[in-house]
PDB file of C-alpha atoms in Angstrom:
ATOM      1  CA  UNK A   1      95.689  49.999 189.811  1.00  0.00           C
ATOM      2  CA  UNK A   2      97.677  51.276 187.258  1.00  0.00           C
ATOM      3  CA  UNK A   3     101.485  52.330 187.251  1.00  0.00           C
ATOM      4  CA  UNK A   4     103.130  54.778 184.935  1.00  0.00           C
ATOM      5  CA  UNK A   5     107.426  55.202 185.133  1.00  0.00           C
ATOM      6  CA  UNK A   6     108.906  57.880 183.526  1.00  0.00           C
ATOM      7  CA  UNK A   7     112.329  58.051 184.614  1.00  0.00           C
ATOM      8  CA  UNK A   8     114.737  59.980 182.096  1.00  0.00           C
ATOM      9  CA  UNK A   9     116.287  63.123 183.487  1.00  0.00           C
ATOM     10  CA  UNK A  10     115.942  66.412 181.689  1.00  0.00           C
ATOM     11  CA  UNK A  11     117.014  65.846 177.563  1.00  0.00           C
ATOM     12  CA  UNK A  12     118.453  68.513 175.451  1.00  0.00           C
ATOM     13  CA  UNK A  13     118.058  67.495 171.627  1.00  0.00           C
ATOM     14  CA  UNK A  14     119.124  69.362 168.025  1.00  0.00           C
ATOM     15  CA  UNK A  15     117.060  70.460 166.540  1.00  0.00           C
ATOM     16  CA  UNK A  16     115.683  68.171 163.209  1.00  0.00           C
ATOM     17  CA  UNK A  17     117.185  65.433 165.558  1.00  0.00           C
ATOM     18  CA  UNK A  18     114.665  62.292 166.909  1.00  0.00           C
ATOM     19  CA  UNK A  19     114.490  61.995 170.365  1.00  0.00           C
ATOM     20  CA  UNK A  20     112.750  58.941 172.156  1.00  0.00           C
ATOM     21  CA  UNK A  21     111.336  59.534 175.671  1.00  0.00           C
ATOM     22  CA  UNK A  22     110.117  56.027 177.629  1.00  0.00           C
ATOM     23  CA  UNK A  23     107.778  55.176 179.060  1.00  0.00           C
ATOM     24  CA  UNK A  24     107.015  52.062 180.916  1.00  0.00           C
ATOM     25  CA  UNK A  25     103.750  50.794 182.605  1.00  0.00           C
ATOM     26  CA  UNK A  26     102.208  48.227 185.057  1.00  0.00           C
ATOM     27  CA  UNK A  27      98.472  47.103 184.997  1.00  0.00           C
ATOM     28  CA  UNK A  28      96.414  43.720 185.491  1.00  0.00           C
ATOM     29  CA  UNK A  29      93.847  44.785 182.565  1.00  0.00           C
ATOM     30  CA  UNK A  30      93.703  42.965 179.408  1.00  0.00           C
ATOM     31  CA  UNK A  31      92.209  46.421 177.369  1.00  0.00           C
ATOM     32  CA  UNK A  32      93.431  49.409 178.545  1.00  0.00           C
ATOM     33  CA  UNK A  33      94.570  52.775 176.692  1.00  0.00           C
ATOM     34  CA  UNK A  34      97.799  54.716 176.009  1.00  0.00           C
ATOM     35  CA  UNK A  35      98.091  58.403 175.926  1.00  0.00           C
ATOM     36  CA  UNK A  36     100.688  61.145 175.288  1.00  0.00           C
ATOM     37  CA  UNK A  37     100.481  64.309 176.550  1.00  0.00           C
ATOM     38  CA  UNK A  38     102.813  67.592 175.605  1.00  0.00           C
ATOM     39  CA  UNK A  39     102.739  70.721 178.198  1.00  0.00           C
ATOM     40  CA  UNK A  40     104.671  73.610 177.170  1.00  0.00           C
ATOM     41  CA  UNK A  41     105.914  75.953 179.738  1.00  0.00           C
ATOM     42  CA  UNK A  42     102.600  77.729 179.142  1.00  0.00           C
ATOM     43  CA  UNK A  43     100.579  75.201 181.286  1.00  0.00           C
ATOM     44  CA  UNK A  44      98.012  73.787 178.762  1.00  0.00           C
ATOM     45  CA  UNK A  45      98.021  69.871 178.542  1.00  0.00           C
ATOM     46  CA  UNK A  46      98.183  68.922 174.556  1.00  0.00           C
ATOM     47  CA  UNK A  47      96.937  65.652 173.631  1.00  0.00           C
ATOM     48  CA  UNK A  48      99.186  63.982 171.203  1.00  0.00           C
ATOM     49  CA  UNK A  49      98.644  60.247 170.315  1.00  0.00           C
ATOM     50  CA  UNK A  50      96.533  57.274 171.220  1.00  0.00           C
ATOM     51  CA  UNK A  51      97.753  53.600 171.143  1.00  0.00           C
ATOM     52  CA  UNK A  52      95.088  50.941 172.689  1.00  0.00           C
ATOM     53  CA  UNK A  53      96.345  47.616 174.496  1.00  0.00           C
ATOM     54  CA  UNK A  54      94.752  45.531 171.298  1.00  0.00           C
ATOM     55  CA  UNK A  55      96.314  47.855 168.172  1.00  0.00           C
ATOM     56  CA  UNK A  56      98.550  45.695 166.141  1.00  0.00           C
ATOM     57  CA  UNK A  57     100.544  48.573 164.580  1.00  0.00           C
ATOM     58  CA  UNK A  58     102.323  51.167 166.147  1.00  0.00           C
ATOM     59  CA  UNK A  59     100.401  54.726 166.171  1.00  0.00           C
ATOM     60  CA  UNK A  60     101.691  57.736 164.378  1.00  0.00           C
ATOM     61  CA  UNK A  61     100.290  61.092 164.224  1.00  0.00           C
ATOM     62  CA  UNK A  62     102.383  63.337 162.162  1.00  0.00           C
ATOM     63  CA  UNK A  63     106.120  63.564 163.857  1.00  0.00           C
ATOM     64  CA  UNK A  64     104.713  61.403 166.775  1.00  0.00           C
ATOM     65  CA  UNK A  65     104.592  57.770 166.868  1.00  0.00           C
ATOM     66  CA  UNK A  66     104.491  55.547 169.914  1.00  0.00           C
ATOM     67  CA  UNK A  67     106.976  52.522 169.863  1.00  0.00           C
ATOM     68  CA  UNK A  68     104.391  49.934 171.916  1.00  0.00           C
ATOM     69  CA  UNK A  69     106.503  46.499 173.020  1.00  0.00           C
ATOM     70  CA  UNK A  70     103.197  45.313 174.850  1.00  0.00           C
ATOM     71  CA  UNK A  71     104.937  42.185 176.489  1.00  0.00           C
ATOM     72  CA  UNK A  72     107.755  44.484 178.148  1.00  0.00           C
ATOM     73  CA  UNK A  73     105.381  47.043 178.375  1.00  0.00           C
ATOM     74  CA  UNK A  74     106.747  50.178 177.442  1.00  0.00           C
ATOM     75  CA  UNK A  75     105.470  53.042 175.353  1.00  0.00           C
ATOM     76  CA  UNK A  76     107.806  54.885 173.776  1.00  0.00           C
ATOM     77  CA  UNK A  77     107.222  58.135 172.086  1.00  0.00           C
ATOM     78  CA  UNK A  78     109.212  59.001 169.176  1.00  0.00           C
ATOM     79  CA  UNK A  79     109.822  63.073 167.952  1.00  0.00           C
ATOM     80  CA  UNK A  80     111.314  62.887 164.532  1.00  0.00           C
ATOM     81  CA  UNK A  81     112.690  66.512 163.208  1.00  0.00           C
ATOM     82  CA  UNK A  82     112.290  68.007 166.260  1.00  0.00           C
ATOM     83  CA  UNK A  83     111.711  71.524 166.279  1.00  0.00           C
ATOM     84  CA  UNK A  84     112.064  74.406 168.711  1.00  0.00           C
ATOM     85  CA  UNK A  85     108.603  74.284 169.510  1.00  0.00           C
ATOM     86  CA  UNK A  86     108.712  71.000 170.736  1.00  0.00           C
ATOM     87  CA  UNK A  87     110.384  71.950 174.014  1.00  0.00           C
ATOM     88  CA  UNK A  88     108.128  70.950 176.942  1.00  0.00           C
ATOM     89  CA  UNK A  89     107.064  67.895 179.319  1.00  0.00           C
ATOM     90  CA  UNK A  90     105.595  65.041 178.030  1.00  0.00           C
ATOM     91  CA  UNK A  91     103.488  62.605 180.155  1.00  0.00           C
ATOM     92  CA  UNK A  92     102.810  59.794 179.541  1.00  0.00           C
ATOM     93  CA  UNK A  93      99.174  58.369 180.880  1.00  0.00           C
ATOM     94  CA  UNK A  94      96.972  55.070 180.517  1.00  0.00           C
ATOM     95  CA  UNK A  95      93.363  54.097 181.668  1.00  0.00           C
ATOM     96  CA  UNK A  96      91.660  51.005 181.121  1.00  0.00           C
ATOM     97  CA  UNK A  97      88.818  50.789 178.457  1.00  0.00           C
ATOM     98  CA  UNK A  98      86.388  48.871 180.590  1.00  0.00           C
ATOM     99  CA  UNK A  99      83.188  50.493 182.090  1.00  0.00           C
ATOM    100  CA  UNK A 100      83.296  52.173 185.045  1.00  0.00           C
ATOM    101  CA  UNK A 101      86.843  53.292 185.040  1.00  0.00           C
ATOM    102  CA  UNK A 102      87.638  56.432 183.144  1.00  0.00           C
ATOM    103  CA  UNK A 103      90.649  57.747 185.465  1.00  0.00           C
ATOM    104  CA  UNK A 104      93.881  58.754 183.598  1.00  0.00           C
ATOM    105  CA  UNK A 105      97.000  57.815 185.695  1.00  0.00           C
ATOM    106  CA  UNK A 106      99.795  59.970 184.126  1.00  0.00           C
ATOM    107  CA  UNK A 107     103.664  59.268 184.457  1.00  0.00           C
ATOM    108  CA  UNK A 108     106.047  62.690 186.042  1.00  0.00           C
ATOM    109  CA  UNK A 109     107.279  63.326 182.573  1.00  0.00           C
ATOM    110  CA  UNK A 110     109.957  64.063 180.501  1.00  0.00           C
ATOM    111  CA  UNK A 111     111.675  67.412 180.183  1.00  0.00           C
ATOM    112  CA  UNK A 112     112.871  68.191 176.584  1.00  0.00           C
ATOM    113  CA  UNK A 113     114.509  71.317 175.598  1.00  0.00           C
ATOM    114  CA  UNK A 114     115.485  71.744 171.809  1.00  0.00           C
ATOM    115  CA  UNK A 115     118.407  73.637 170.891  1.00  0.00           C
ATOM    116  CA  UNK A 116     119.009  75.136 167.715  1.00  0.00           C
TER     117      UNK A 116
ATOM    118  CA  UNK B   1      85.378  75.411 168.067  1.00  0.00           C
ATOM    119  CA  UNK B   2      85.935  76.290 171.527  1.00  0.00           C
ATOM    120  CA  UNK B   3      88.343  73.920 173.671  1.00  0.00           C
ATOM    121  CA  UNK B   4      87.776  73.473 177.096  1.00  0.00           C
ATOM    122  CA  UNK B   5      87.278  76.601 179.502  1.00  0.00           C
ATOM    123  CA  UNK B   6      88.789  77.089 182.717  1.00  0.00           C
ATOM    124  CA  UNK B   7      88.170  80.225 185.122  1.00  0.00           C
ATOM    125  CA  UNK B   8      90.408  82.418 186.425  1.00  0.00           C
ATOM    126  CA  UNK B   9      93.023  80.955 185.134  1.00  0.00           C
ATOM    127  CA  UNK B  10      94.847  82.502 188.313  1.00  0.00           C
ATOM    128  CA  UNK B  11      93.351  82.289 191.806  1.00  0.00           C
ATOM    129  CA  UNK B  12      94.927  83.874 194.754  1.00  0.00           C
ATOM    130  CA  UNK B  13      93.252  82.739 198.286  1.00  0.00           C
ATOM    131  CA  UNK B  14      94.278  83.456 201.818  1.00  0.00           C
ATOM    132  CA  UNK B  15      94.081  79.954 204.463  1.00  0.00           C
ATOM    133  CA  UNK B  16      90.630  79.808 205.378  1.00  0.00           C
ATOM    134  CA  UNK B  17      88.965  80.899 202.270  1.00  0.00           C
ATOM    135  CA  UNK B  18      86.823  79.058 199.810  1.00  0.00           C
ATOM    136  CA  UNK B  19      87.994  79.084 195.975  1.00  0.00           C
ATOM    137  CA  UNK B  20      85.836  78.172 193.663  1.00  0.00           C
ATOM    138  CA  UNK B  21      86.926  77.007 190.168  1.00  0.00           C
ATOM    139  CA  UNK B  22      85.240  76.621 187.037  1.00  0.00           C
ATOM    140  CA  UNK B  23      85.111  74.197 183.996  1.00  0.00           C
ATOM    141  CA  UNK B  24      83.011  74.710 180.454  1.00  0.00           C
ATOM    142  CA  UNK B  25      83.686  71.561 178.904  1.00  0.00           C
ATOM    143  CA  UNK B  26      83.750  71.339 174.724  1.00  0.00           C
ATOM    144  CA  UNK B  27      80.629  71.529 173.124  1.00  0.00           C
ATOM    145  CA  UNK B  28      79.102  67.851 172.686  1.00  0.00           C
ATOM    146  CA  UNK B  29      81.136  66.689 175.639  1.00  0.00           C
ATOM    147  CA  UNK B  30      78.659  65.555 178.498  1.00  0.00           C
ATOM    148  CA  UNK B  31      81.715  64.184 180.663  1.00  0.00           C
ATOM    149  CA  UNK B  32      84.124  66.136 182.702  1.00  0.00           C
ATOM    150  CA  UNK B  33      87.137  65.445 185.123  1.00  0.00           C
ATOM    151  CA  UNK B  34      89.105  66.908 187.551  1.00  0.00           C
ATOM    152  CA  UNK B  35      93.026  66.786 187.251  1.00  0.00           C
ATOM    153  CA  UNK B  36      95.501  68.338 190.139  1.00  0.00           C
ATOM    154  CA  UNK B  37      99.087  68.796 189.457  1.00  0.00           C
ATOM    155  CA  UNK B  38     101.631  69.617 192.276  1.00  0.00           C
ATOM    156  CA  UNK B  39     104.640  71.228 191.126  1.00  0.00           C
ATOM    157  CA  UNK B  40     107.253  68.579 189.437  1.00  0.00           C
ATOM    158  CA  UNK B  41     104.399  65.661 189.637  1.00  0.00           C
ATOM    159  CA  UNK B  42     102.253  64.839 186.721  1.00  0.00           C
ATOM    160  CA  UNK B  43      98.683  64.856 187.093  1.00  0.00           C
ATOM    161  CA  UNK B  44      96.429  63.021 189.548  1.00  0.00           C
ATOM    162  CA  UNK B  45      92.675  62.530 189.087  1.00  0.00           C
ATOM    163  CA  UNK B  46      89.986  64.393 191.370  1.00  0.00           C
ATOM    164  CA  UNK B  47      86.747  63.284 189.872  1.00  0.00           C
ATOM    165  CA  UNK B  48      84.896  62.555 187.040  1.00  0.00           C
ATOM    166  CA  UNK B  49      81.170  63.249 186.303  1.00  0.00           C
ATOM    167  CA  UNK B  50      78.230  64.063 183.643  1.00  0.00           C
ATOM    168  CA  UNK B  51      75.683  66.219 183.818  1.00  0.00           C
ATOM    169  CA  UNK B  52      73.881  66.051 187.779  1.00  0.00           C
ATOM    170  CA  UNK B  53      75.494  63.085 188.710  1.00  0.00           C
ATOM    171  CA  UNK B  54      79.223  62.090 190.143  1.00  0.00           C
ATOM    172  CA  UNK B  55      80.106  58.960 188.825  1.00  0.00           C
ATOM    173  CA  UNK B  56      83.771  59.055 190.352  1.00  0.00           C
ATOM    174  CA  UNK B  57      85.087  60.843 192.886  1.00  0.00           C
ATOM    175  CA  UNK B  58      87.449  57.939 194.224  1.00  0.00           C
ATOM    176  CA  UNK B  59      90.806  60.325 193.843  1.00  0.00           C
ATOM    177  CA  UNK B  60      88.806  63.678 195.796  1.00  0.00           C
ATOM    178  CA  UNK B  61      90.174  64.069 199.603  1.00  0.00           C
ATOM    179  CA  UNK B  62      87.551  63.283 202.265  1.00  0.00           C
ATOM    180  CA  UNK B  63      87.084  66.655 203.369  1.00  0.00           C
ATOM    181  CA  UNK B  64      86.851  70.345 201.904  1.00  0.00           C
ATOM    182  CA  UNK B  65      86.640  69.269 198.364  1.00  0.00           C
ATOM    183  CA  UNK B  66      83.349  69.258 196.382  1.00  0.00           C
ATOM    184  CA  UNK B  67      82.522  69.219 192.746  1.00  0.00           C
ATOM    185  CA  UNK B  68      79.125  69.721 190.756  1.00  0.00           C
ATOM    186  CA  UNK B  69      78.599  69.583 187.368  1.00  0.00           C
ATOM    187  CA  UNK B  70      74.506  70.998 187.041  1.00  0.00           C
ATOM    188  CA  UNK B  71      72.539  70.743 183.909  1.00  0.00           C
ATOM    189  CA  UNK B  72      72.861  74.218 183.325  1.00  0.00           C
ATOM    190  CA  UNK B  73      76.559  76.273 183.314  1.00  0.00           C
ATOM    191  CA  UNK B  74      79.860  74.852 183.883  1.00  0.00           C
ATOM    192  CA  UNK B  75      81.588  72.520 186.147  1.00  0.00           C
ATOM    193  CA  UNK B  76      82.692  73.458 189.488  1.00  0.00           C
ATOM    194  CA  UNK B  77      85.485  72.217 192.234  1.00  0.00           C
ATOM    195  CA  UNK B  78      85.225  73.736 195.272  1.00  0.00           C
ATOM    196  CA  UNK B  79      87.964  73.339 197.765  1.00  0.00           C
ATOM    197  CA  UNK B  80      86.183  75.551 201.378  1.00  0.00           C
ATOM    198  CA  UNK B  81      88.710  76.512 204.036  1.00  0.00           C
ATOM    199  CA  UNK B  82      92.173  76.512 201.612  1.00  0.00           C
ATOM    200  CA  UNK B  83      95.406  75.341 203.483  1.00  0.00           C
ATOM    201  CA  UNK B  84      98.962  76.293 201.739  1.00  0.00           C
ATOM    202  CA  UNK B  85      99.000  72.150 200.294  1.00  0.00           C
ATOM    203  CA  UNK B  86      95.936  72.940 198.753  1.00  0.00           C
ATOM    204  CA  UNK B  87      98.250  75.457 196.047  1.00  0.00           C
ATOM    205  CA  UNK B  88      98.695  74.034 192.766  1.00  0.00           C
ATOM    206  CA  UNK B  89      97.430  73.467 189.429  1.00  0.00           C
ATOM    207  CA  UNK B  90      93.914  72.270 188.615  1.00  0.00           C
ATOM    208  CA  UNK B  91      93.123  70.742 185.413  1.00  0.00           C
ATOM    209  CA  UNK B  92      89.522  69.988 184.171  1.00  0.00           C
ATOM    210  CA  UNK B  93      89.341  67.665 180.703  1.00  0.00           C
ATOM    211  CA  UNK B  94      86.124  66.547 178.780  1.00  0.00           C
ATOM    212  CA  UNK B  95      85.558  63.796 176.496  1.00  0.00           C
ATOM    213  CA  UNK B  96      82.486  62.941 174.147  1.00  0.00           C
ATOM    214  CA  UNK B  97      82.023  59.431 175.779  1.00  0.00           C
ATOM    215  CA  UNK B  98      83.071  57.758 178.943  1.00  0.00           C
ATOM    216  CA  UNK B  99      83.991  54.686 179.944  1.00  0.00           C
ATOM    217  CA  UNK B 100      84.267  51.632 178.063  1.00  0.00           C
ATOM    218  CA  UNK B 101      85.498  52.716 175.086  1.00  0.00           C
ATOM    219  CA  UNK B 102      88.565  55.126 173.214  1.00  0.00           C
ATOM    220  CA  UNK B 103      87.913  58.748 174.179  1.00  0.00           C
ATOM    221  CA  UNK B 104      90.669  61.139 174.592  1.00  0.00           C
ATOM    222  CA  UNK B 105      89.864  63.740 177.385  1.00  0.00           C
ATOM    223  CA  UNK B 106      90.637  67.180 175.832  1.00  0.00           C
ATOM    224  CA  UNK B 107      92.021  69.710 178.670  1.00  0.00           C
ATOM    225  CA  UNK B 108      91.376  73.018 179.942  1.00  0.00           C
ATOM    226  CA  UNK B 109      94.467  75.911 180.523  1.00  0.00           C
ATOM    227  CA  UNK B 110      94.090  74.941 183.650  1.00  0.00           C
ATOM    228  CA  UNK B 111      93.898  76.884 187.272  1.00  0.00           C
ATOM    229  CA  UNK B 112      96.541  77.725 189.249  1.00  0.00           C
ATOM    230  CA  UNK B 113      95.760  78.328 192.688  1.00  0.00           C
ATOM    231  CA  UNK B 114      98.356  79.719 195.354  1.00  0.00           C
ATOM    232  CA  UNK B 115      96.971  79.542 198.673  1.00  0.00           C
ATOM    233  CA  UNK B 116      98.921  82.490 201.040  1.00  0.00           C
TER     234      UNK B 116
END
């Protein structure tokens, strides 16, 4: 089974700041995937970035990347120049890529509100 | 391109009553799942099948709960005789491949359901 921690409380951040929200996990697999997700206070989940269990380098997509330390593992996701827009949960979520198991365990998530 | 369709995005049922929600996953995705979010949790998976067939259904509650996705139309959960724990939000996401391999599931607005 698979464990996602998300633990920060609530984070206000400046706007064109970086803020880092963690993310740590626990699972037996060898090959297994990482996923971000952003919901706004709208509702809709908003896939943002990918990092599997085998990538060497660190993804980035735009303002996101994920900070992967796979022997502690955490996943970090990185906002640079955040912007108002950026205020909402993030969860953080992980499956393993074997067959048979396609099941998404997500994290609670992070609150982030951006202040101008 | 259309994203993934979810209807009513609102559902208001009295205890006792059958709701009935639907999923239109994005065109060329042949696999769907079933996400519920309580309030303040992140999400927990339901279910997750292709066209006629349930290949998962490992995170659906024994009773009350069924889901269908036909080879015609969309996806559907049905939850019969609603209880108040039954309110929350229900999430469908699609993804071109399953198992074994990358594939981001893509969600749906989602459904909120209050149960009265």
């Amino acid at each position: 089974a698979q464990k996602i921690t998300q633990t920060q409380p609530g984070m206000f951040v400046q706007e064109k700041e970086a803020v880092t929200l963690d993310c740590t996990y626990d699972t037996s697999d060898q090959s297994y995937g990482l996923f971000w997700y952003k919901q706004p206070s709208s509702g809709e989940m908003i896939f943002l970035i990918y990092q599997g269990s085998y990538d060497e380098q660190n993804a980035t997509e735009g303002r996101y990347s994920l900070n992967f330390q796979k022997a502690r593992k955490s996943a970090n996701l990185v906002i640079s120049a955040s912007q108002l827009g950026d205020s909402a949960m993030y969860f953080c979520a992980m499956r393993p890529l074997y067959y048979g198991n396609n099941r998404l365990a997500f994290g609670k998530g992070n609150q982030v509100v951006v202040i101008p | 391109n259309a994203g993934v369709m979810q209807n009513p995005r609102h559902l208001v049922r009295r205890r006792g009553q059958e709701a009935r929600l639907r999923c239109s996953p994005m065109k060329g995705h042949s696999h769907v799942y079933w996400y519920r979010q309580l309030p303040e949790e992140g999400l927990k998976f339901m279910v997750y099948l292709q066209k006629e067939n349930i290949i998962d259904e490992s995170g659906m509650p024994k009773e009350r709960f069924s889901a269908e996705f036909p080879k015609e139309g969309p996806s559907i959960l049905r939850i019969q005789q609603v209880v108040r724990g039954d309110s929350a939000a229900y999430f469908c996401a699609s993804s071109p491949g399953g198992t074994g391999g990358r594939y981001e599931q893509y969600f749906g607005p989602g459904t909120r359901l209050t149960v009265t």
